[in-house]
Each structure stands twice: as structure tokens, then as C-alpha cells.
PDB file of C-alpha atoms in Angstrom:
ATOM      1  CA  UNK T 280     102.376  76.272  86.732  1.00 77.00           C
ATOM      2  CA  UNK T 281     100.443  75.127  89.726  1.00 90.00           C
ATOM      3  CA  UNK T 282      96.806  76.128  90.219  1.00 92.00           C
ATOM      4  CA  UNK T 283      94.516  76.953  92.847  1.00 94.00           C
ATOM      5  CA  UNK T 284      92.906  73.286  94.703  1.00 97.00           C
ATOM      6  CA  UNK T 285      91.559  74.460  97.813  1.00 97.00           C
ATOM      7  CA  UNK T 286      90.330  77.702  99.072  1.00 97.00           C
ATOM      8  CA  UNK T 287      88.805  78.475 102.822  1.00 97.00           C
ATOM      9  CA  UNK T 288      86.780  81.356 102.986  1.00 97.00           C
ATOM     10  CA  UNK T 289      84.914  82.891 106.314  1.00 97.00           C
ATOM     11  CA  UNK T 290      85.730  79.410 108.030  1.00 97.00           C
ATOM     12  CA  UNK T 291      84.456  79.036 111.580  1.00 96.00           C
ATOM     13  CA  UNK T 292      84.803  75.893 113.438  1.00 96.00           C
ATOM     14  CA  UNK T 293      84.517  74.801 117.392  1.00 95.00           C
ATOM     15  CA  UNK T 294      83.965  71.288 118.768  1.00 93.00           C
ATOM     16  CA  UNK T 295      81.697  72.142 121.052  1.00 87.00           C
ATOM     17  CA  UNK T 296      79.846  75.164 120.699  1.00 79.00           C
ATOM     18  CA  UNK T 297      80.248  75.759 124.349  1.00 78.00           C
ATOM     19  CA  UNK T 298      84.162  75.862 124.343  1.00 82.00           C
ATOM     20  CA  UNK T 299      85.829  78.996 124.082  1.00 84.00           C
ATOM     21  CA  UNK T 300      88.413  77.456 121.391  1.00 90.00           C
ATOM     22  CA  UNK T 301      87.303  77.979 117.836  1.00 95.00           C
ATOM     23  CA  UNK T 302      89.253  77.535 114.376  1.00 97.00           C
ATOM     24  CA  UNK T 303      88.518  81.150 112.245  1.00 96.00           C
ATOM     25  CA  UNK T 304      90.164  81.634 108.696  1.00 96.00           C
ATOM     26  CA  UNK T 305      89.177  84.348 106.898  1.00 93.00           C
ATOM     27  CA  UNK T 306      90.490  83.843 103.746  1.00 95.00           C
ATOM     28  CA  UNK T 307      93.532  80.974 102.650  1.00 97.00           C
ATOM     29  CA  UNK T 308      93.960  79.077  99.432  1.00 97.00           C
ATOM     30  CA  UNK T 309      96.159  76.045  98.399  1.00 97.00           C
ATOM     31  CA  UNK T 310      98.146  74.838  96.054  1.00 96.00           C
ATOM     32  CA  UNK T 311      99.876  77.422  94.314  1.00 95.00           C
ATOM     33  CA  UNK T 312     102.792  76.484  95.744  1.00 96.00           C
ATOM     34  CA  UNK T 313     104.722  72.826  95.844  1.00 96.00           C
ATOM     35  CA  UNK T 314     105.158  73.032  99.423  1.00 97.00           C
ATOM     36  CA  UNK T 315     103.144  74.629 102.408  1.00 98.00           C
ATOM     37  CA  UNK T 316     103.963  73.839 105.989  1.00 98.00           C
ATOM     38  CA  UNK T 317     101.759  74.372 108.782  1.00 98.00           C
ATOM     39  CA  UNK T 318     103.699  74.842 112.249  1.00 98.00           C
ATOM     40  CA  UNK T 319     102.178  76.367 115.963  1.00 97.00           C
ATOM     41  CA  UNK T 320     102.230  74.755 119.008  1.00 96.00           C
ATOM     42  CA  UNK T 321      99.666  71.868 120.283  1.00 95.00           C
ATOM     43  CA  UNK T 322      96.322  72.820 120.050  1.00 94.00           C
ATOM     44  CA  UNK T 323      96.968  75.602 117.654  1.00 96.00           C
ATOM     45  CA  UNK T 324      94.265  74.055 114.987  1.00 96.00           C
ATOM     46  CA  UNK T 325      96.666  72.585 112.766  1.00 97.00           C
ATOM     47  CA  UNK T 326      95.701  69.273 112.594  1.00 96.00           C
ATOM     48  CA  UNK T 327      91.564  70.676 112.578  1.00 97.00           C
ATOM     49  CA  UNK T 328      92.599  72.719 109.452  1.00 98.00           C
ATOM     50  CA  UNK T 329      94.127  69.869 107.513  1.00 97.00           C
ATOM     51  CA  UNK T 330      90.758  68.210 108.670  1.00 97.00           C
ATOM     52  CA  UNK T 331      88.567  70.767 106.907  1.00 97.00           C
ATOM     53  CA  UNK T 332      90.629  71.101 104.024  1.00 97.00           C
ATOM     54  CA  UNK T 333      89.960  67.421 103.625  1.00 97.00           C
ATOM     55  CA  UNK T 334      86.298  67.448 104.067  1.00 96.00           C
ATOM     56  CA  UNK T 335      86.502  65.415 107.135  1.00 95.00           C
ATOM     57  CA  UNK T 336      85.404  68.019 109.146  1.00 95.00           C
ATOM     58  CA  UNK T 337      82.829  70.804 108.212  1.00 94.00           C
ATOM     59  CA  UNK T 338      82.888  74.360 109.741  1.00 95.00           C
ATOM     60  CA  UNK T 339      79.912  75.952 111.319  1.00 94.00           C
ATOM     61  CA  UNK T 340      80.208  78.445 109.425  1.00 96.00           C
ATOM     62  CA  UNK T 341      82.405  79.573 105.985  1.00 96.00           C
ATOM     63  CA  UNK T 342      82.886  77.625 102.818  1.00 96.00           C
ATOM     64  CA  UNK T 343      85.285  75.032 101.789  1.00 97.00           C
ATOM     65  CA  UNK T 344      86.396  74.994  97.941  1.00 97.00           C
ATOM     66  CA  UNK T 345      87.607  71.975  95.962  1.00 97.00           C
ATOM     67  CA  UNK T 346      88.557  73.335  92.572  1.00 93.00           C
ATOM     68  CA  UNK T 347      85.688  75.741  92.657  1.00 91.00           C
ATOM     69  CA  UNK T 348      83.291  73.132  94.191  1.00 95.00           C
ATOM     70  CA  UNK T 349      81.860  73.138  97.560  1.00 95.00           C
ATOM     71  CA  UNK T 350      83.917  69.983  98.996  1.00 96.00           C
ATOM     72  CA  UNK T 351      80.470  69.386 101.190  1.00 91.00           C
ATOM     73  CA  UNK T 352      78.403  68.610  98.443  1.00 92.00           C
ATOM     74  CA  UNK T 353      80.766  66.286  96.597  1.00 95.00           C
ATOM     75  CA  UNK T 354      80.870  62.753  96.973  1.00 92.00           C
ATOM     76  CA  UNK T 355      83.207  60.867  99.424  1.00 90.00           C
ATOM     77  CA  UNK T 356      84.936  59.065  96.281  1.00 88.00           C
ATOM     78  CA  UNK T 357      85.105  62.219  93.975  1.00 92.00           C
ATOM     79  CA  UNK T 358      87.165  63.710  96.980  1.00 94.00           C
ATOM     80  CA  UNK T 359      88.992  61.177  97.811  1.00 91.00           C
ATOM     81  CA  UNK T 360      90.626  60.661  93.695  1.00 91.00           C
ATOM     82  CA  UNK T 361      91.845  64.554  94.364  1.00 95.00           C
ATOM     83  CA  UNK T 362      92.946  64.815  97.502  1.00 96.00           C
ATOM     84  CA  UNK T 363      95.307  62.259  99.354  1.00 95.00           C
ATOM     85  CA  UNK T 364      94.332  62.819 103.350  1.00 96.00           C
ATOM     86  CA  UNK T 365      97.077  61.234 105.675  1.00 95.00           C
ATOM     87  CA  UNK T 366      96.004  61.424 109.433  1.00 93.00           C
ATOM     88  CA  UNK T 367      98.803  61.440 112.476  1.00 87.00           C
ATOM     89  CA  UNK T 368      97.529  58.216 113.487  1.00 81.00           C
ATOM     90  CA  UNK T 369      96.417  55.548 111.138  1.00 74.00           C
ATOM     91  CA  UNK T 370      96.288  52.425 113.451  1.00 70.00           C
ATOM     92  CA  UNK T 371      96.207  49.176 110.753  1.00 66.00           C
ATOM     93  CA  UNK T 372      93.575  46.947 111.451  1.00 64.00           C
ATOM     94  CA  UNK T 373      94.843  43.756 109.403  1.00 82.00           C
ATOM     95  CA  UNK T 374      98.161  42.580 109.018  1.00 90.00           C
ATOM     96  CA  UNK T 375      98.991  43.331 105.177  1.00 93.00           C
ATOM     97  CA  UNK T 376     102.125  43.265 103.550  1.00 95.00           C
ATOM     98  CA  UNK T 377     103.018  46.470 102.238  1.00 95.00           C
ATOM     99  CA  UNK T 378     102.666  46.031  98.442  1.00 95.00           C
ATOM    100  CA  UNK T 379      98.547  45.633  99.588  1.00 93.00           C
ATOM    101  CA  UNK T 380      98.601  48.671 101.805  1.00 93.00           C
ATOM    102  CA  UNK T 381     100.037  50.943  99.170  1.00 94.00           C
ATOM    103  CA  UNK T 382      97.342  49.193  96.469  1.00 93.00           C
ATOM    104  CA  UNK T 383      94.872  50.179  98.628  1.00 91.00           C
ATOM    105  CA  UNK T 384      95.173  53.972  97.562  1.00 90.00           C
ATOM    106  CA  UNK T 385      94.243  52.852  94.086  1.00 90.00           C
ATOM    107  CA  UNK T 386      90.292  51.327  95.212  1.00 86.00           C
ATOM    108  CA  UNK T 387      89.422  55.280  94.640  1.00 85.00           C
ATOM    109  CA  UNK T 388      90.172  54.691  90.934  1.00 80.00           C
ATOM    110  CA  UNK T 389      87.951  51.454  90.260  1.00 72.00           C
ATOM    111  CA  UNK T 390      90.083  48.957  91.652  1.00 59.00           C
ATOM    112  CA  UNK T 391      88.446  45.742  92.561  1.00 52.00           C
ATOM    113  CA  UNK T 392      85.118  47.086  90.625  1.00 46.00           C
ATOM    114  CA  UNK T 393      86.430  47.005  87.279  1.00 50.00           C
ATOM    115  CA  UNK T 394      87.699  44.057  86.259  1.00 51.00           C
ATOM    116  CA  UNK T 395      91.143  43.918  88.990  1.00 62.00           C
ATOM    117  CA  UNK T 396      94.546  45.573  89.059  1.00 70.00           C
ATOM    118  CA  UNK T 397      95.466  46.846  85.761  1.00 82.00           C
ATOM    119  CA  UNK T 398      98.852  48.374  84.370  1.00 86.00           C
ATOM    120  CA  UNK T 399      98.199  51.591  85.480  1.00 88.00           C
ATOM    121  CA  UNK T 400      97.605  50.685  89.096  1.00 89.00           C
ATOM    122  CA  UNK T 401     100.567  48.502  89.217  1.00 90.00           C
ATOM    123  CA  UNK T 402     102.779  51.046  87.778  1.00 92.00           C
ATOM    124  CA  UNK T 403     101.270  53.743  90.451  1.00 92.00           C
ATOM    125  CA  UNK T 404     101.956  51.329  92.965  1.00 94.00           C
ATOM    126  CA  UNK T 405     105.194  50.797  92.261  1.00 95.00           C
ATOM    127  CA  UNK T 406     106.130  54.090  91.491  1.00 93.00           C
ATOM    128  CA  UNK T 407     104.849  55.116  95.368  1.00 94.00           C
ATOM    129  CA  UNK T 408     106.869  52.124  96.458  1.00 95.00           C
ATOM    130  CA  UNK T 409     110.008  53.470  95.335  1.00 93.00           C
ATOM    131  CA  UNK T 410     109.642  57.424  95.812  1.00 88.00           C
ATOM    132  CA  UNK T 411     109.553  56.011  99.577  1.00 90.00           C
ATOM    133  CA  UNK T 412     112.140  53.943  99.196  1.00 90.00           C
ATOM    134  CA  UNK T 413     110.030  50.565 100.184  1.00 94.00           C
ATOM    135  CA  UNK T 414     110.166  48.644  97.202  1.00 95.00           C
ATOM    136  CA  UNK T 415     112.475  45.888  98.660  1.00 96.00           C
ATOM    137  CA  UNK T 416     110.515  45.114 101.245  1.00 96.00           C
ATOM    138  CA  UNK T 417     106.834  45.091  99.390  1.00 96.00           C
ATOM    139  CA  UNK T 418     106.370  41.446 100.775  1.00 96.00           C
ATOM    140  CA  UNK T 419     106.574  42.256 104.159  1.00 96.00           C
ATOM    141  CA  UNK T 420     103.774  42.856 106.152  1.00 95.00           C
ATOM    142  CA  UNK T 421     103.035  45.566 108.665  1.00 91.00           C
ATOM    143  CA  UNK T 422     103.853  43.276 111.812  1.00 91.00           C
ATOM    144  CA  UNK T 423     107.664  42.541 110.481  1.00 94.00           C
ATOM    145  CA  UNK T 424     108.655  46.267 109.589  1.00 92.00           C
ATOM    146  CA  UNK T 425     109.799  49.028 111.763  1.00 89.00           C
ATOM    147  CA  UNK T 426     107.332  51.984 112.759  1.00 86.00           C
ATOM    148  CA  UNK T 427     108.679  54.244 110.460  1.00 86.00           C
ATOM    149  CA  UNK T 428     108.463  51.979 107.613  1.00 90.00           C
ATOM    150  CA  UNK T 429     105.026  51.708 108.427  1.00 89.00           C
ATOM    151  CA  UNK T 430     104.697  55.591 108.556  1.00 88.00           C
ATOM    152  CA  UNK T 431     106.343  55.221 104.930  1.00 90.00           C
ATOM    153  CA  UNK T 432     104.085  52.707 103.385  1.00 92.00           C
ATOM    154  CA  UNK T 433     101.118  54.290 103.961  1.00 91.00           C
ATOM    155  CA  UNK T 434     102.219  57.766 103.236  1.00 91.00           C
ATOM    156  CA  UNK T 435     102.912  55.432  99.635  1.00 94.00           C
ATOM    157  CA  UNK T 436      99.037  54.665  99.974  1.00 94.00           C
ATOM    158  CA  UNK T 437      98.004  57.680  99.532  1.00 94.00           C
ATOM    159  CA  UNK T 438     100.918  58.606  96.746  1.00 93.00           C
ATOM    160  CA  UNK T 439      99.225  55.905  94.784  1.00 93.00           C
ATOM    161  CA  UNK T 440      96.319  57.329  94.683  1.00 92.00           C
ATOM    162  CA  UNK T 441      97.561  60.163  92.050  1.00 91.00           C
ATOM    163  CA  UNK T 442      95.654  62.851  94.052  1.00 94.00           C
ATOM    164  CA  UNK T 443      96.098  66.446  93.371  1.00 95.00           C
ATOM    165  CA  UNK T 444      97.049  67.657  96.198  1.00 97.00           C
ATOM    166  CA  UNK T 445      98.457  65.902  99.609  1.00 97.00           C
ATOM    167  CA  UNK T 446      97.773  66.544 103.427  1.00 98.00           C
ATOM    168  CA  UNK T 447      99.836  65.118 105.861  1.00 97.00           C
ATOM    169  CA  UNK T 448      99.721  65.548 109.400  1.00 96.00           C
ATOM    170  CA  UNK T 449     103.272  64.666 111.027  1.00 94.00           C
ATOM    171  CA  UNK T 450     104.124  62.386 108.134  1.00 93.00           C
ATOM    172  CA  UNK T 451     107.796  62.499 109.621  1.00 91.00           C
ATOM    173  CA  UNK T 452     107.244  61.604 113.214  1.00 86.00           C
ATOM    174  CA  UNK T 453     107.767  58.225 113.738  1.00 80.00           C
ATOM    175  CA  UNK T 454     111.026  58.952 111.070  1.00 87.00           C
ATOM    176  CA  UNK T 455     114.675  58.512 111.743  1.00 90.00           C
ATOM    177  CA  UNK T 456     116.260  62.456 111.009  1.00 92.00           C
ATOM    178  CA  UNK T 457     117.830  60.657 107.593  1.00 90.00           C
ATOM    179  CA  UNK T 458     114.337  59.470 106.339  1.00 88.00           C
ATOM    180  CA  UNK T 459     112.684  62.598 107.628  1.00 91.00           C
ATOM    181  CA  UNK T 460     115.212  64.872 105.473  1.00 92.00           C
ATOM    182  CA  UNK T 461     114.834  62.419 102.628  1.00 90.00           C
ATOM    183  CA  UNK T 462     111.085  62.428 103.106  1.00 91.00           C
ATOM    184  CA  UNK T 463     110.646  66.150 103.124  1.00 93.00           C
ATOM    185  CA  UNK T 464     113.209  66.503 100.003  1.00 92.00           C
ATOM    186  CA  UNK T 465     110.812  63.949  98.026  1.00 90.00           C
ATOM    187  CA  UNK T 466     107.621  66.002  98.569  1.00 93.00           C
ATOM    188  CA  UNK T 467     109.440  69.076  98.016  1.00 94.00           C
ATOM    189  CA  UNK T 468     110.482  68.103  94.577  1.00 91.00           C
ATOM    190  CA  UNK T 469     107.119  67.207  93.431  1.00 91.00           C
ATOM    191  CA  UNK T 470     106.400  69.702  90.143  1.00 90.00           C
ATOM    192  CA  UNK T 471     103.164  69.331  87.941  1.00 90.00           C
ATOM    193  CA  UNK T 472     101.854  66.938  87.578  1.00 89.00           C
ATOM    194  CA  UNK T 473     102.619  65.678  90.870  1.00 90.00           C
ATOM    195  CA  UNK T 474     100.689  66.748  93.433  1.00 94.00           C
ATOM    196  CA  UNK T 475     101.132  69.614  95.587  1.00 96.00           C
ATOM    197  CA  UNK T 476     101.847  69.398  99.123  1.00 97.00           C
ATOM    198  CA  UNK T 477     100.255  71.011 102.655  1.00 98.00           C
ATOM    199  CA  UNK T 478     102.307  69.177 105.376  1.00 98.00           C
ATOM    200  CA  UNK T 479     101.517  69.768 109.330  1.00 98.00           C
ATOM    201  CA  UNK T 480     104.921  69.409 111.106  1.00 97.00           C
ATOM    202  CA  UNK T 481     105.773  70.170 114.671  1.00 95.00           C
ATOM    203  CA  UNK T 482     109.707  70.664 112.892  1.00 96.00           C
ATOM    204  CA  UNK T 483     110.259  74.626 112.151  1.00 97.00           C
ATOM    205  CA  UNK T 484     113.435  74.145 110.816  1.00 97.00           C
ATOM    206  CA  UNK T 485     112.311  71.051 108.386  1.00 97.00           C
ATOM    207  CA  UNK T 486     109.829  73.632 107.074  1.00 98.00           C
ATOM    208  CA  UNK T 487     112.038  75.933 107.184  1.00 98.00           C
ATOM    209  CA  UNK T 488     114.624  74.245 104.793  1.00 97.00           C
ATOM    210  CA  UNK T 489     112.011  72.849 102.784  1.00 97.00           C
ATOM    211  CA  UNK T 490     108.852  74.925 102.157  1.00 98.00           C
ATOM    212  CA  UNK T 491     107.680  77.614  99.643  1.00 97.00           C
ATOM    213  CA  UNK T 492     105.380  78.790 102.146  1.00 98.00           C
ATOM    214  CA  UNK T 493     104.597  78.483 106.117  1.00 98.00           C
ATOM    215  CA  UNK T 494     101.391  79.228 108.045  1.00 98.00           C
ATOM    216  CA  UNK T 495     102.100  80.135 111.415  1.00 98.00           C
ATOM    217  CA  UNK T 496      99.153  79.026 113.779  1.00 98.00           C
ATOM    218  CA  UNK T 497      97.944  80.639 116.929  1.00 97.00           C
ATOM    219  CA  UNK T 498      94.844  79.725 118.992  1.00 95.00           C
ATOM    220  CA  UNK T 499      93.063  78.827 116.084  1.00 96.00           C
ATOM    221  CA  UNK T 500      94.277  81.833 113.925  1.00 97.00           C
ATOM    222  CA  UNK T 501      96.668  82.434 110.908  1.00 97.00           C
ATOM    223  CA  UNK T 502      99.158  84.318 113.169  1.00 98.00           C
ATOM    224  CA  UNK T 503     101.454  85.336 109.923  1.00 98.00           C
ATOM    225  CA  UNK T 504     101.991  83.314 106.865  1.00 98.00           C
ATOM    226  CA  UNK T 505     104.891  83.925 103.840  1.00 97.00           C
ATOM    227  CA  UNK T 506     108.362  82.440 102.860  1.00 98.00           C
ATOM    228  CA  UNK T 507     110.621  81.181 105.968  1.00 98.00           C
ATOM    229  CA  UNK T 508     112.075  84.386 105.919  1.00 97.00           C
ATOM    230  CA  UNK T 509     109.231  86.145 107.124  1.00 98.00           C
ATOM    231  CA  UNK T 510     107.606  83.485 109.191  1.00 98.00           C
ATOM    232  CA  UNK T 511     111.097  82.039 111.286  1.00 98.00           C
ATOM    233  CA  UNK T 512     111.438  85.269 113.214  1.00 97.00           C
ATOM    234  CA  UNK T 513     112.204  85.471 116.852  1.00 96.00           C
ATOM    235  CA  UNK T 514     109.428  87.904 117.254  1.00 96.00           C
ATOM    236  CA  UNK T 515     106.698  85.411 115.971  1.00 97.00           C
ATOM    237  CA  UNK T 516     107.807  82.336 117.477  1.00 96.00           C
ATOM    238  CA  UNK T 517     108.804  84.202 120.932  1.00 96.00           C
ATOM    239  CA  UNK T 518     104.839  85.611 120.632  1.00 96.00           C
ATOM    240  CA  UNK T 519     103.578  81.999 119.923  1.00 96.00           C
ATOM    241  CA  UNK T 520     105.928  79.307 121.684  1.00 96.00           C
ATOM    242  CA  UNK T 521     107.488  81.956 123.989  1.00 93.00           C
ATOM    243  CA  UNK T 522     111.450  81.898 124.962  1.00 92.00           C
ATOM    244  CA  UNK T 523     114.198  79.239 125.264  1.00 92.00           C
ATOM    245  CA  UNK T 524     115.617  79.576 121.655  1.00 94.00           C
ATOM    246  CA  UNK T 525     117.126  81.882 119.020  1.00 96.00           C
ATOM    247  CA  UNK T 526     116.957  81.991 115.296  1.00 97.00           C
ATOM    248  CA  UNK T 527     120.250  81.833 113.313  1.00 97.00           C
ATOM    249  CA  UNK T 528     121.057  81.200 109.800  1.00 96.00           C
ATOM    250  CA  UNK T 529     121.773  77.954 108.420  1.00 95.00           C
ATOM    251  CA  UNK T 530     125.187  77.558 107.800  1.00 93.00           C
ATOM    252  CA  UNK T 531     124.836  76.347 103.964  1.00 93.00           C
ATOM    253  CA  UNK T 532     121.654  77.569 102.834  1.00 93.00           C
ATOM    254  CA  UNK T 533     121.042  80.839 105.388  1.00 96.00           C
ATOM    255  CA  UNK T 534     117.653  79.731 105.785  1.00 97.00           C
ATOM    256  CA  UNK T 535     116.344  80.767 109.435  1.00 97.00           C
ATOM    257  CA  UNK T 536     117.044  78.100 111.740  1.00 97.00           C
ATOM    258  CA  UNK T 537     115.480  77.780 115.404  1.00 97.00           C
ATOM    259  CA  UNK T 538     118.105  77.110 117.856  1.00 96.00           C
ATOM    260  CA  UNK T 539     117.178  76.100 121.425  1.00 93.00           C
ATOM    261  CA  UNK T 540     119.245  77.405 124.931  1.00 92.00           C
ATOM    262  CA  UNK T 541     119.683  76.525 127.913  1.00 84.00           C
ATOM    263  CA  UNK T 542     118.250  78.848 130.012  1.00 73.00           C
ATOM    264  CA  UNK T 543     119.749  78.294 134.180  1.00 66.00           C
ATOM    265  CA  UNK T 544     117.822  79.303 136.471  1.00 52.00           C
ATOM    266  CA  UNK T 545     119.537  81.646 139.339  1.00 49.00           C
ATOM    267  CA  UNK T 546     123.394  81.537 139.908  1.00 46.00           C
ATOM    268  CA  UNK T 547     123.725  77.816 139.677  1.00 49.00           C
ATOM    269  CA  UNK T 548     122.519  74.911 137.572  1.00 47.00           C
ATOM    270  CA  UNK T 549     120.472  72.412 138.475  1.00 47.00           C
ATOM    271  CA  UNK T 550     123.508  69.107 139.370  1.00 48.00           C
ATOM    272  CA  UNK T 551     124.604  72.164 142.007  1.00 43.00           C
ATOM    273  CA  UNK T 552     127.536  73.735 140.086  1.00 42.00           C
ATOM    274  CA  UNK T 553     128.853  77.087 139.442  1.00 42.00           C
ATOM    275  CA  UNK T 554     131.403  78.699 137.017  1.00 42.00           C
ATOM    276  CA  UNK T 555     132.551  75.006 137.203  1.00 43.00           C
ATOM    277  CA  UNK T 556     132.817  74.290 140.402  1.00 41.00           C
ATOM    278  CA  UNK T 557     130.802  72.062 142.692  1.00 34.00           C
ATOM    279  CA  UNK T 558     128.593  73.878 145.455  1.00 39.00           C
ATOM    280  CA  UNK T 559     127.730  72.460 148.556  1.00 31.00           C
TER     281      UNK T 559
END
């Protein structure tokens, strides 16, 4: 059984108190469930939330819970051993091989303070290495691997760290669509004691297929949030991204997939035809 991590309460947040944008979340808690996927269109406050939730940010007003802690009043390190933060851009500032990157997630535990790299680090390692599927290529360094092998090894950083819960912001974007399904299998597999998951994707249907739970964002509010069931419905998505798709059931699983259409405009397409035929 999973347990309650985080918990948002009367959360306010703007980046400038003179914008009229502002993040507001009355009441949402994490990690109950494996899974949770957080999906709206750009500028929606995705990407702030996972922020808060990771003590990066703090909200004007509202409180932020870390096992029934107020994240702002814990230390840096204390957070960082129970939470495993993973922004959409992580730009790497030396050239290390891989194996180093991922043993960097283990500094939170002591690493380099208490005496070196003990069993227990090298067996986190390379257990990260290999639930990524990076383990042949732990000598390589960052320059000699492709961008999603990058996106890989440090999503294995922060594996290796043995947090208790995981945020990721578009850990699948710089992915092929075969590491991206394999990517959001592995996380959806984890069960106690691995940790459980919050995941900011841009990809309904990957969320769709592969999420207990999905928080729809709007304009910096929780427009509805459930199972795919409830969340993938026309009616939602048509009231938050608008028209130019329909929602259809997967053809294995039934779960809601979004489907886009081509939507011509007047009688005739855009390369001048009609019913077939060229028009002059």
C-alpha cells in the first residue's frame, strides 16, 4: 500500500504579482497512486506545480506538505533523499561519462563525505543503469551518446537516488516512441518500495495508457482530475485545447485515445483540390 508524500493545500502562486496568471490549488495530494500524469496545454502551470511540489518554488500563499512536514522548513538535503526532481531541461555542464552522472544521485546519501562509494551506492547505481536500459554504455560520456540517452541517464540520476517519490517534467521528450513506451511502462510498474511517480507529459494518450490518475490543467487550475476514463473526454479536452481531434478507444486496451483530424477549410484543400480533382 502506497501512502500519502505530498499534499498542497490553499496554494497560491504568480511570478509577478502584477500578472494576471496565477497557479491556485485548493486541495491535491500525492502518492497514493503509482502513477499520476499531469497534461494541459503550454502555460497551463504544469511544470510550476511540479516546481512547488519539489520545493523549488514557494507559493505566496498555501502550504506545501512533505510527509506531514512543511517542505519550506526542511533542509535542501533532507528533501532532496525523498524526492527525485527531474527538470525539462538539465543542460550538463561537464562532460561525464554516464556511470558518474547516474552516481551523482547518490551525493544526497553521504557519498564523497563518508568514506567513498560503498556497496550500496554501486548496487543503486547499477540498478538505475539497467531499469533505463544504459548499462552498456556506462563508459561513455555525455558528448558521445545520443540526446535521448542523455534524457535517460539522468532520469537514472535521480533513480539512484532511492527517493520516495519522482517528478519528471517531459522525461520522454527527447525519446524515440519505443523508449518513450518502454520508459513510461518502467515507471508505471514501480510498486512499494519503489517510488511513486507524478510525471508532466504533453502526451494524453501516453498518460492515458499508462496512469492511475490524470490532472487536467487549465490556466493555472485543476480543470478535472480521476482515471483516464473520466479525464480523456472530448468535452474536457475540446474546453481546454479546443477542436481538431476526437477521442476513440484503443483498440487493445479501450483506454480513451485522442485522435487528431484534419479539419479543410472551405470546399477545397489547401494544394487546390477537390473531391479529387485538381482546381484551377
Amino acid at each position: 500500500m502506497r501512502k500519502e508524500i505530498l499534499q498542497l493545500a490553499g496554494v497560491h502562486f504568480s511570478y509577478d504579482q502584477r500578472d494576471a496568471w496565477k497557479l491556485e490549488i485548493r486541495d491535491l495530494v500525492f502518492g497514493l497512486e503509482n502513477m499520476v500524469c499531469l497534461v494541459g496545454p503550454n502555460g497551463s502551470g504544469k511544470s510550476t506545480l511540479l516546481r512547488i511540489l519539489a520545493g523549488i518554488l514557494h507559493p505566496q500563499d498555501g502550504d506545501v506538505w512533505l510527509g506531514g512536514e512543511a517542505i519550506e522548513h526542511l533542509p535542501r538535503a533532507t528533501i532532496a533523499r525523498r524526492i527525485g526532481y527531474l527538470p525539462q531541461e538539465s543542460p550538463a555542464l561537464f562532460d561525464l561519462t554516464i556511470r558518474e552522472v547516474v552516481m551523482l544521485g547518490r551525493y544526497v546519501h553521504g557519498l564523497g563525505w563518508s568514506g567513498g562509494v560503498v556497496q550500496e551506492d554501486r548496487a543503486a547505481v547499477m540498478c538505475a543503469l539497467e531499469s533505463v536500459h544504459l548499462a552498456g554504455l556506462a563508459h561513455r560520456r555525455l558528448s558521445q551518446v545520443s540526446g535521448g540517452e542523455r534524457r535517460r541517464a539522468l532520469l537514472a540520476s535521480v533513480l539512484a537516488q532511492s527517493p520516495e517519490i519522482l517528478l519528471l517534467d517531459e522525461p520522454t521528450s527527447a525519446l524515440d516512441i519505443h523508449h518513450a513506451v518502454e520508459l513510461m511502462r518502467l515507471l508505471a510498474g514501480f510498486r512499494p518500495p519503489a517510488p511513486a511517480v507524478v510525471v508532466v507529459t504533453h502526451d494524453i494518450n501516453l498518460a492515458s495508457l499508462f496512469a492511475d490518475r490524470l490532472l487536467l490543467l487549465h490556466r493555472g487550475r485543476v480543470f478535472v482530475d480521476g482515471d483516464a476514463h473520466a479525464v480523456v473526454q472530448e468535452r474536457n479536452l475540446r474546453s481546454v485545447y479546443g477542436t481538431g481531434f476526437v477521442v476513440e478507444p484503443h483498440s487493445q486496451s479501450q483506454m480513451p485515445m485522442v485522435v487528431p483530424v484534419r479539419e479543410d477549410q472551405g470546399s477545397c484543400g489547401t494544394d487546390g483540390r477537390e473531391g479529387g480533382r485538381f482546381v484551377s
